[in-house]
CSV table of C-alpha atoms in Angstrom, one decimal:
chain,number,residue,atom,x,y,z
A,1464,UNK,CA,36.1,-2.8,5.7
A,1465,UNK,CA,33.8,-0.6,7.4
A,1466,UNK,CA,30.7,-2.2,8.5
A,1467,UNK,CA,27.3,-0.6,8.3
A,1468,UNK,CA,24.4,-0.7,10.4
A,1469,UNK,CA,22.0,-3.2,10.4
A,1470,UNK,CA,18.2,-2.2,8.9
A,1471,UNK,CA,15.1,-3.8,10.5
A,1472,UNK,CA,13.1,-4.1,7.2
A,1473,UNK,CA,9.6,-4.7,8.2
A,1474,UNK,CA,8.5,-6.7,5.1
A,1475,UNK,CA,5.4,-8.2,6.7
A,1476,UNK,CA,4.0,-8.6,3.4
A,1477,UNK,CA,7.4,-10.6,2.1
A,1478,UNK,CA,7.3,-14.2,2.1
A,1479,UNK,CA,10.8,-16.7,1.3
A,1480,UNK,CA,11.0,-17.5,-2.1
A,1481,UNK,CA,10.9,-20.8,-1.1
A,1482,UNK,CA,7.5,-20.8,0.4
A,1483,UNK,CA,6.0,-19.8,-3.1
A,1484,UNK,CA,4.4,-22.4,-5.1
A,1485,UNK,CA,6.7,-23.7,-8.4
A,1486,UNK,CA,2.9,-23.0,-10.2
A,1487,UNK,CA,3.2,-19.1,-9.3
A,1488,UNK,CA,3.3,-17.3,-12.0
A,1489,UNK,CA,6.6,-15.0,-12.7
A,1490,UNK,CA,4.3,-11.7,-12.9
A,1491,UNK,CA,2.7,-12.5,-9.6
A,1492,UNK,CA,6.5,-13.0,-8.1
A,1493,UNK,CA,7.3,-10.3,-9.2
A,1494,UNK,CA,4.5,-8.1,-8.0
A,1495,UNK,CA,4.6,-9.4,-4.7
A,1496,UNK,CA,8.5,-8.5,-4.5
A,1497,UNK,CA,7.8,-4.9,-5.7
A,1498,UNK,CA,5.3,-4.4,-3.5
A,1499,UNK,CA,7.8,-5.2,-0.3
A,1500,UNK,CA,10.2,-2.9,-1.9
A,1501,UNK,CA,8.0,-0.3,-2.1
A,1502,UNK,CA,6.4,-0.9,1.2
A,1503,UNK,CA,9.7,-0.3,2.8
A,1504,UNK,CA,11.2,2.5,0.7
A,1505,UNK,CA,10.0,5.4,3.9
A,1506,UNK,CA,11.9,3.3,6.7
A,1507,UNK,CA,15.3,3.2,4.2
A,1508,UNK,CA,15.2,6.6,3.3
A,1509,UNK,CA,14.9,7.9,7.1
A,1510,UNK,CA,17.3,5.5,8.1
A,1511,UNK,CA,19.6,6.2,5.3
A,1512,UNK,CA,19.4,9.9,6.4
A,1513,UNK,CA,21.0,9.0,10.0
A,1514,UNK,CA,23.9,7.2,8.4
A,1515,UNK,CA,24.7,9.4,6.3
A,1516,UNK,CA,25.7,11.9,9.4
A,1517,UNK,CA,27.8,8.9,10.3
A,1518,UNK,CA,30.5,9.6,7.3
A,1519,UNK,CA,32.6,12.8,7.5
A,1520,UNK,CA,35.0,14.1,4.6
A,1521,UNK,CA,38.5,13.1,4.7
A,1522,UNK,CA,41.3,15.9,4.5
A,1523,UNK,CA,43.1,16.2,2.1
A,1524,UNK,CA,46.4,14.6,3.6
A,1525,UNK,CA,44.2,11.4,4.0
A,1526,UNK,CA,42.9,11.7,0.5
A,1527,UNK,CA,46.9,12.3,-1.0
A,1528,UNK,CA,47.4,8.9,1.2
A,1529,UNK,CA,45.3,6.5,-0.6
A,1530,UNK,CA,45.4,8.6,-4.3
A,1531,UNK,CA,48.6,6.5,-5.1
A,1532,UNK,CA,46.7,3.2,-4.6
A,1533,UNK,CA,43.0,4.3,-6.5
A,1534,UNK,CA,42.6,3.6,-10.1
A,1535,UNK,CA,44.4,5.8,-12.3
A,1536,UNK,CA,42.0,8.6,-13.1
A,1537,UNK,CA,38.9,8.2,-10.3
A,1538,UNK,CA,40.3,11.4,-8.9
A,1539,UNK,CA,39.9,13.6,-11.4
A,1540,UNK,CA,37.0,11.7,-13.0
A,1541,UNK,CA,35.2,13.2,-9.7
A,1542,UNK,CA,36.3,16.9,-9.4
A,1543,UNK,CA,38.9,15.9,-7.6
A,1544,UNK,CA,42.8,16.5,-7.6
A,1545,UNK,CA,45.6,15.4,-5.1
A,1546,UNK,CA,46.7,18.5,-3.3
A,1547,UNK,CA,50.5,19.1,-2.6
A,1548,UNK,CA,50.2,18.6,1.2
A,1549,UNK,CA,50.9,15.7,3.3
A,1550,UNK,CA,51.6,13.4,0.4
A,1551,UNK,CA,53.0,10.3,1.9
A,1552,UNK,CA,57.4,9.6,1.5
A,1553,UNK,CA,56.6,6.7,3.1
A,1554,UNK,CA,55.1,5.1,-0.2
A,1555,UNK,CA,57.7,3.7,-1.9
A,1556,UNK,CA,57.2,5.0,-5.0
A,1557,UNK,CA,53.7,3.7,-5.8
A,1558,UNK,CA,51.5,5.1,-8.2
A,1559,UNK,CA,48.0,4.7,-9.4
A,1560,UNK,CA,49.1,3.0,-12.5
A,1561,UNK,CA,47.9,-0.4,-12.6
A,1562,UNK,CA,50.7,-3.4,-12.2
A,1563,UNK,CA,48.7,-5.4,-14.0
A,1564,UNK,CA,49.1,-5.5,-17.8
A,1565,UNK,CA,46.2,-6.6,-19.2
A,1566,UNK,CA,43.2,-4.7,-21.5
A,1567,UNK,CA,41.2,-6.9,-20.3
A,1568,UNK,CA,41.3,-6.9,-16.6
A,1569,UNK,CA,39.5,-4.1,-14.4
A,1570,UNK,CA,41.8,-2.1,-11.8
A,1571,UNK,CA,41.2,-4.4,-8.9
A,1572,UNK,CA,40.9,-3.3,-5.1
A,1573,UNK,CA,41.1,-5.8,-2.2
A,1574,UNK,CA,40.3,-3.8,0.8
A,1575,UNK,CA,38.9,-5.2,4.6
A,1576,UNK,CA,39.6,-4.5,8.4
A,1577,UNK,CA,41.3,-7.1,10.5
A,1578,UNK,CA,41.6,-7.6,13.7
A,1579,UNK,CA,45.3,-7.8,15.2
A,1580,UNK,CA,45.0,-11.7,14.9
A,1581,UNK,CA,44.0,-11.1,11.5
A,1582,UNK,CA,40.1,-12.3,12.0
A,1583,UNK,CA,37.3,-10.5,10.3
A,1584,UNK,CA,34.6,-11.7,12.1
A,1585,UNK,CA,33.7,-13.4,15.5
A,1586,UNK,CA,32.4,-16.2,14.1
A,1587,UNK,CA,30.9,-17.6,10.9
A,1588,UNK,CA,27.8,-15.7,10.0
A,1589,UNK,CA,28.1,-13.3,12.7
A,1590,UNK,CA,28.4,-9.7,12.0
A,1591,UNK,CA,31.2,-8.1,13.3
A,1592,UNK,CA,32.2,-4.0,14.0
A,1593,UNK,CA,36.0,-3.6,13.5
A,1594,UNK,CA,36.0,0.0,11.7
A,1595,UNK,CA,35.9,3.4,13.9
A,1596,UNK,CA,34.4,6.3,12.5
A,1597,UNK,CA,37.2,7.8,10.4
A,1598,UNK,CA,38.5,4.2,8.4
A,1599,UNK,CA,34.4,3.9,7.9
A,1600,UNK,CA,34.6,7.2,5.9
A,1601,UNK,CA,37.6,6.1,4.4
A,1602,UNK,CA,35.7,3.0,2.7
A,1603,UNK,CA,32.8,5.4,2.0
A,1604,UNK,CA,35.6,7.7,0.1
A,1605,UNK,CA,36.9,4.7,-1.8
A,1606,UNK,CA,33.6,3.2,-2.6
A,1607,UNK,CA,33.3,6.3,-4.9
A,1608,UNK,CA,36.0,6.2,-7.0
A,1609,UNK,CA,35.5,2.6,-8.0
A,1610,UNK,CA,32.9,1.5,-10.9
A,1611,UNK,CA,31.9,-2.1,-8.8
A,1612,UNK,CA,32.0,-3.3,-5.3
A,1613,UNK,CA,32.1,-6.9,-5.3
A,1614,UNK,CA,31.1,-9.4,-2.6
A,1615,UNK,CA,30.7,-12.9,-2.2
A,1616,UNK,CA,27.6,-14.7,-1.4
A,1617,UNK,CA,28.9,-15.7,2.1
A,1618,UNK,CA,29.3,-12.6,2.9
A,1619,UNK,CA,25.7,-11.1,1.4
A,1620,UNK,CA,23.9,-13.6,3.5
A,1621,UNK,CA,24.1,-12.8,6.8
A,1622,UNK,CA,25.6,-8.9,6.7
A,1623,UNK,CA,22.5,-7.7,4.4
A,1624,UNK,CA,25.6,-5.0,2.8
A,1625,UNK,CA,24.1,-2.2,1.2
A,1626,UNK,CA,27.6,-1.7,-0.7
A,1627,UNK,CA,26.8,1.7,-1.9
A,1628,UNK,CA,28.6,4.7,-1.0
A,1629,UNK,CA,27.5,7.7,2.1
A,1630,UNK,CA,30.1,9.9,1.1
A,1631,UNK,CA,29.3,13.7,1.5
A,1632,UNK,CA,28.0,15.0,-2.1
A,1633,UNK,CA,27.6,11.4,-3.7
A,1634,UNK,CA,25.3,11.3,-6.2
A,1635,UNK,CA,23.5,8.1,-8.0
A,1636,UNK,CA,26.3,8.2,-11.0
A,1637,UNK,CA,29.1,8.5,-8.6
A,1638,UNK,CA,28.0,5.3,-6.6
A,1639,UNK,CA,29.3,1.8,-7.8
A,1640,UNK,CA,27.6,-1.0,-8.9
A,1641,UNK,CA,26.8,-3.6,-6.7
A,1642,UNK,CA,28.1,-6.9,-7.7
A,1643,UNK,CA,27.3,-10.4,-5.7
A,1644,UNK,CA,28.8,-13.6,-6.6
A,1645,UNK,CA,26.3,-15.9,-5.9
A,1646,UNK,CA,27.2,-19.6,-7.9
A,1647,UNK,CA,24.2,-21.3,-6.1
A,1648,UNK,CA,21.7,-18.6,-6.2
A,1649,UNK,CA,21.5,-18.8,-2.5
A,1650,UNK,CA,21.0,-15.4,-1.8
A,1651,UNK,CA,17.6,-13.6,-1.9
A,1652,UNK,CA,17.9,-10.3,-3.2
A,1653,UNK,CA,14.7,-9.3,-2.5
A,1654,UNK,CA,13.9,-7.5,0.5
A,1655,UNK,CA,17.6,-7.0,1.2
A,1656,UNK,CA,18.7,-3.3,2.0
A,1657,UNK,CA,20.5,-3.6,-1.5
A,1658,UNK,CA,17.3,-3.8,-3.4
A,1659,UNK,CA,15.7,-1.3,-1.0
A,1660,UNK,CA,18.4,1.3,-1.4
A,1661,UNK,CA,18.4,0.4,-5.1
A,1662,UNK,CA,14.3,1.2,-5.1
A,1663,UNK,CA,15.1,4.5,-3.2
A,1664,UNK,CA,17.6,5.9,-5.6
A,1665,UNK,CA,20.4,5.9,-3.2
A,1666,UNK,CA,22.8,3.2,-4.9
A,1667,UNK,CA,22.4,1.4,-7.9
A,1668,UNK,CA,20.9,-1.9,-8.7
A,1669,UNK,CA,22.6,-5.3,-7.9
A,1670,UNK,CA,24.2,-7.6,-10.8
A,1671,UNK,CA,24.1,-11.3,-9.5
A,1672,UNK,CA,26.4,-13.7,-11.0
A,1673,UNK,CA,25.2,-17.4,-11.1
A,1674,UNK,CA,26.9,-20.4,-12.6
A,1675,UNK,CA,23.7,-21.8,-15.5
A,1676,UNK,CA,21.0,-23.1,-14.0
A,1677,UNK,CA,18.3,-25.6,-15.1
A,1678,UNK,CA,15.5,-23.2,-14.1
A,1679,UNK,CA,16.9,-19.6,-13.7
A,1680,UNK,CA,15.0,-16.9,-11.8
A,1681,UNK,CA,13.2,-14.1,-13.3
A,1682,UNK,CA,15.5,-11.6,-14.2
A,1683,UNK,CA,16.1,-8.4,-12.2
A,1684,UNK,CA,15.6,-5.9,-15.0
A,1685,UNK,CA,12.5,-4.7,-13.6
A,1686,UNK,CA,14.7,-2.1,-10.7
A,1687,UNK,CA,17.6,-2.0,-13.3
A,1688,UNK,CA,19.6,-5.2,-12.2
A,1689,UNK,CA,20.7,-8.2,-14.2
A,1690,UNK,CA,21.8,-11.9,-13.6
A,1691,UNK,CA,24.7,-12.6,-15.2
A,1692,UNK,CA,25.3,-16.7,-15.8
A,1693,UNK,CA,29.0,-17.8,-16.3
A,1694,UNK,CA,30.5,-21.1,-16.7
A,1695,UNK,CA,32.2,-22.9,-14.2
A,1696,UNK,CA,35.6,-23.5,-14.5
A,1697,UNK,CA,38.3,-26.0,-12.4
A,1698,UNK,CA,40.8,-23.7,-11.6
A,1699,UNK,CA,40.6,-21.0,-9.3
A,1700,UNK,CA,38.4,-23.1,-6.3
A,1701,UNK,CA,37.9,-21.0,-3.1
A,1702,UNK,CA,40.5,-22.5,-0.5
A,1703,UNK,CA,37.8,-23.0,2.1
A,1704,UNK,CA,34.9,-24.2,0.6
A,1705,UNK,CA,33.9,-27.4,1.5
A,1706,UNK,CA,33.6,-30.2,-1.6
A,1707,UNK,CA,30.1,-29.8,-2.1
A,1708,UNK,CA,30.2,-25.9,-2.2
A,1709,UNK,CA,32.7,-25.9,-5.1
A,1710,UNK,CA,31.1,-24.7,-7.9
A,1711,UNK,CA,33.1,-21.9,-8.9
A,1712,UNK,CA,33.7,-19.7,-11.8
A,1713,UNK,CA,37.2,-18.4,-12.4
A,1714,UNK,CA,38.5,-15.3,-11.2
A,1715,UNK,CA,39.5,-14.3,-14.3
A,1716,UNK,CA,36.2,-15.0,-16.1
A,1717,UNK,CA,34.5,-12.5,-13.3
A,1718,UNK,CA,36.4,-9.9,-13.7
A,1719,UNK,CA,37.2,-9.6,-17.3
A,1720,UNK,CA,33.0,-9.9,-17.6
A,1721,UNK,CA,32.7,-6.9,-15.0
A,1722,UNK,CA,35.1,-5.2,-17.2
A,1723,UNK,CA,33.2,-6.3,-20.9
A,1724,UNK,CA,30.4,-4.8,-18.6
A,1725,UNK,CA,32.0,-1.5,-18.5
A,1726,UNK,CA,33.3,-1.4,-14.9
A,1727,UNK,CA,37.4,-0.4,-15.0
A,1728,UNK,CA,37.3,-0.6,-11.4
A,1729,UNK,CA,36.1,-3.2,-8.9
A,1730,UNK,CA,36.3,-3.2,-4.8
A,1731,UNK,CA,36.2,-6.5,-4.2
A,1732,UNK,CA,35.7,-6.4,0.1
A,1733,UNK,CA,35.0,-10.2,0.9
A,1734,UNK,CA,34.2,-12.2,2.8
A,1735,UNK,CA,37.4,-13.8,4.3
A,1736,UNK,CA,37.2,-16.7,1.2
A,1737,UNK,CA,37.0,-14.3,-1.6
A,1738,UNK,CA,40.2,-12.2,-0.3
A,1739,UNK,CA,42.0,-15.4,1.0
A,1740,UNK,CA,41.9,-16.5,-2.6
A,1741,UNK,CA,42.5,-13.3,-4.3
A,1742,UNK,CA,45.8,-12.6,-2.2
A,1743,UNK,CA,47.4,-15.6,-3.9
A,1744,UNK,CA,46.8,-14.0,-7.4
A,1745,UNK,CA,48.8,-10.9,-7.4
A,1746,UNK,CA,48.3,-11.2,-11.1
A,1747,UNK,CA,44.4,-9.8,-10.7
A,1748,UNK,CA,45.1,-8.0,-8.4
A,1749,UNK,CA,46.2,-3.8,-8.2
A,1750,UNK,CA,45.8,-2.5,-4.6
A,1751,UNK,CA,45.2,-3.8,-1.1
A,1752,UNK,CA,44.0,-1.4,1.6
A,1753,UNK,CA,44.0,-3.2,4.7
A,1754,UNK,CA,42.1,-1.4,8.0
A,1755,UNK,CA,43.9,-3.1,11.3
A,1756,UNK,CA,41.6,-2.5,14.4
A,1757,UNK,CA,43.6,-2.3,17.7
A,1758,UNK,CA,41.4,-5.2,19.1
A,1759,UNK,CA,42.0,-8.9,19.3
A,1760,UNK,CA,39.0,-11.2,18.2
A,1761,UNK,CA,40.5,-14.2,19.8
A,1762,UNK,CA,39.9,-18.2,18.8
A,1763,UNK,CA,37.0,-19.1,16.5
A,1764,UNK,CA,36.8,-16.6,14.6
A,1765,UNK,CA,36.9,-15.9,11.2
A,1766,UNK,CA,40.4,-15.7,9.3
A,1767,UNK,CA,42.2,-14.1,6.2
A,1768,UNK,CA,45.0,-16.2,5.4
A,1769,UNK,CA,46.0,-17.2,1.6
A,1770,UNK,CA,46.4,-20.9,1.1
A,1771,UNK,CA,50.2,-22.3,2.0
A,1772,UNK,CA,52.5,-21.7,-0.5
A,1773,UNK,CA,55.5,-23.8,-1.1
A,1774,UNK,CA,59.3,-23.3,-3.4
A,1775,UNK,CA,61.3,-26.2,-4.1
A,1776,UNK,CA,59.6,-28.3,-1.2
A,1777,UNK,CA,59.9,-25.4,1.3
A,1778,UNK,CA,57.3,-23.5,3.0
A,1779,UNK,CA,57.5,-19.6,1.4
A,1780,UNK,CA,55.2,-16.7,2.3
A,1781,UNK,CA,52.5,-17.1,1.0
A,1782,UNK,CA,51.7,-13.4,-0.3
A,1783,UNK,CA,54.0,-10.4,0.5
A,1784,UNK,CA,52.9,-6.5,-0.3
A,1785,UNK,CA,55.1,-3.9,-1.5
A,1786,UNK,CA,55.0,-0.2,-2.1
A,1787,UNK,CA,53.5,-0.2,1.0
A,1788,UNK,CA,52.6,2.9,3.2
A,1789,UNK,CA,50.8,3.3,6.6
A,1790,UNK,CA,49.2,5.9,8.3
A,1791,UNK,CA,46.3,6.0,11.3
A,1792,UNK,CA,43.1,7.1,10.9
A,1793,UNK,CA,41.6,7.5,14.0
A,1794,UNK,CA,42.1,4.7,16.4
A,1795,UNK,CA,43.1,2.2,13.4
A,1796,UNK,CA,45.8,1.6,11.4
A,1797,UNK,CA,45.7,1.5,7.7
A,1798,UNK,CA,47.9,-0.4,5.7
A,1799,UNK,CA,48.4,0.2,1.6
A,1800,UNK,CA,50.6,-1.8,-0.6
A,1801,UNK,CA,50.7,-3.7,-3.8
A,1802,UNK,CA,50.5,-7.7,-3.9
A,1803,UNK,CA,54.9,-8.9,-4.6
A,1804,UNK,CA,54.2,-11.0,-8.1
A,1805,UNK,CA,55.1,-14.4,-7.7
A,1806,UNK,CA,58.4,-15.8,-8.8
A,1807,UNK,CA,58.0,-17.9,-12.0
């Protein structure tokens, strides 16, 4: 969905975990990682402070257009009510109740902008704006009335996401938990505007999910997050990872953890592997929000596009949404719906 600005960190005193000796001790790591949190903290919170300025308030006919697709209650859970104007006819009937019947599940939001060729990125690795001003509040608004916003590790790498929420009146309990699935432990959470924002008191801290490892890093308890270590499962691969990079842990076993965890609500936005995957399981999944940029990315780029699909030996569409409502925000078009279930 929206994308944020990039922050220049200015860590001099941070060096790759990978340049540190196996013999350092885990206090010293530990130390030295605090001390670039803290040494950064002033240049996050002045930053922070300009995009904040950047996120408006929604009206309330925007807000009565996405109620029917937030998890049941998240409304009133934070002051908030859906007026009686603008609500959208053009919704089908949806409502906030979630289609998927299972205790143990979270409500689950897939939400991302596209391009019109349905690309979410220029290229591999390369951050890319799609979101104007208004669908940028409109994520900001969402963020809030979820419990979790999840990303993938693909997408953590190289967009540094601060996945908190720069809503107007947000406080610390109002912002969700940050959630990075990580099977590899490639990503290094320190120094990243996550951990900074997380040091600052402006969103909370990170929980990392790893598949076990032989030699696990120290944990993250000391700024309030946690590793979390599942088992790795055959089913549920991501459809465009290459063989090496397949060491996965099922869907299911993610989210029914978050939800153990005490997070009803997750906002799962990406990268293009996670929600290629996801939109092939409507039975994870409760909502799909969908920004469409009026732009065209062209070849190369990066793609959402579930895996082929096929019936009786013919191609099928491969995911289909209904319930579905539309409405522009600003230049963009947003697109709501709920994921068809798949025939049996």
């Amino acid at each position: 969905m929206a994308m944020e600005p990039i922050l220049k960190h200015g860590l001099s005193g941070w060096q790759p975990q990978q340049e540190i000796s196996p013999s350092t001790s885990t206090t010293r790591l530990i130390n030295i990682r605090v001390s670039a949190l803290s040494n950064s903290s002033v240049s996050t919170t002045a930053l922070s402070k300009a995009a904040m300025a950047e996120v408006s308030e929604l009206t309330d006919i925007e807000k009565n257009f996405l109620e029917p697709y937030l998890p049941p209650g998240s409304t009133s859970r934070r002051g908030e009510g859906a007026g009686t104007d603008g609500a959208p006819e053009e919704c089908s009937g949806a409502t906030n109740a979630p289609h998927v019947d299972d205790g143990d599940l979270p409500f689950v939001t897939l939400t991302y902008a596209s391009s019109l060729d349905s690309m979410i990125s220029l290229a591999p690795g390369l951050r890319t704006t799609l979101s104007g001003p208004e669908t940028k509040s409109m994520t900001h608004y969402l963020r809030i009335h979820h419990d979790a916003i999840l990303v993938g590790v693909g997408t953590a790498i190289p967009d540094d996401p601060g996945l908190n929420s720069r809503y107007p009146g947000v406080t610390l309990d109002s912002q969700p938990r940050p959630v990075v699935v990580d099977p590899k432990m490639r990503w290094n959470v320190y120094g990243s505007k996550l951990a900074q924002l997380a040091q600052a008191g402006q969103g909370k801290a990170p929980w990392l999910i790893h598949t076990p490892r032989e030699v696990r890093e120290e944990p993250l308890t000391e700024w309030g997050g946690k590793r979390v270590f599942l088992a790795t499962e055959t089913g549920y691969p991501s459809q465009k990872s290459e063989p090496a990079e397949r060491e996965t842990i099922a869907w299911p076993v993610i989210l029914k953890m978050l939800r153990r965890e005490g997070a009803n609500s997750v906002m799962i936005e990406g990268g293009a592997s996670v929600i290629s995957t996801l939109l092939s399981m409507p039975e994870l999944v409760d909502s799909v929000i969908v920004t469409i940029a009026p732009t065209w990315l062209g070849e190369g780029g990066v793609t959402v596009s579930p895996a082929p699909k096929t019936e009786a030996g013919e191609r099928v569409n491969a995911a289909r949404l209904q319930q579905t409502a539309w409405r522009q925000f600003g230049a963009d078009a947003v697109l709501c719906g709920r994921l068809q279930a798949s025939k049996t």
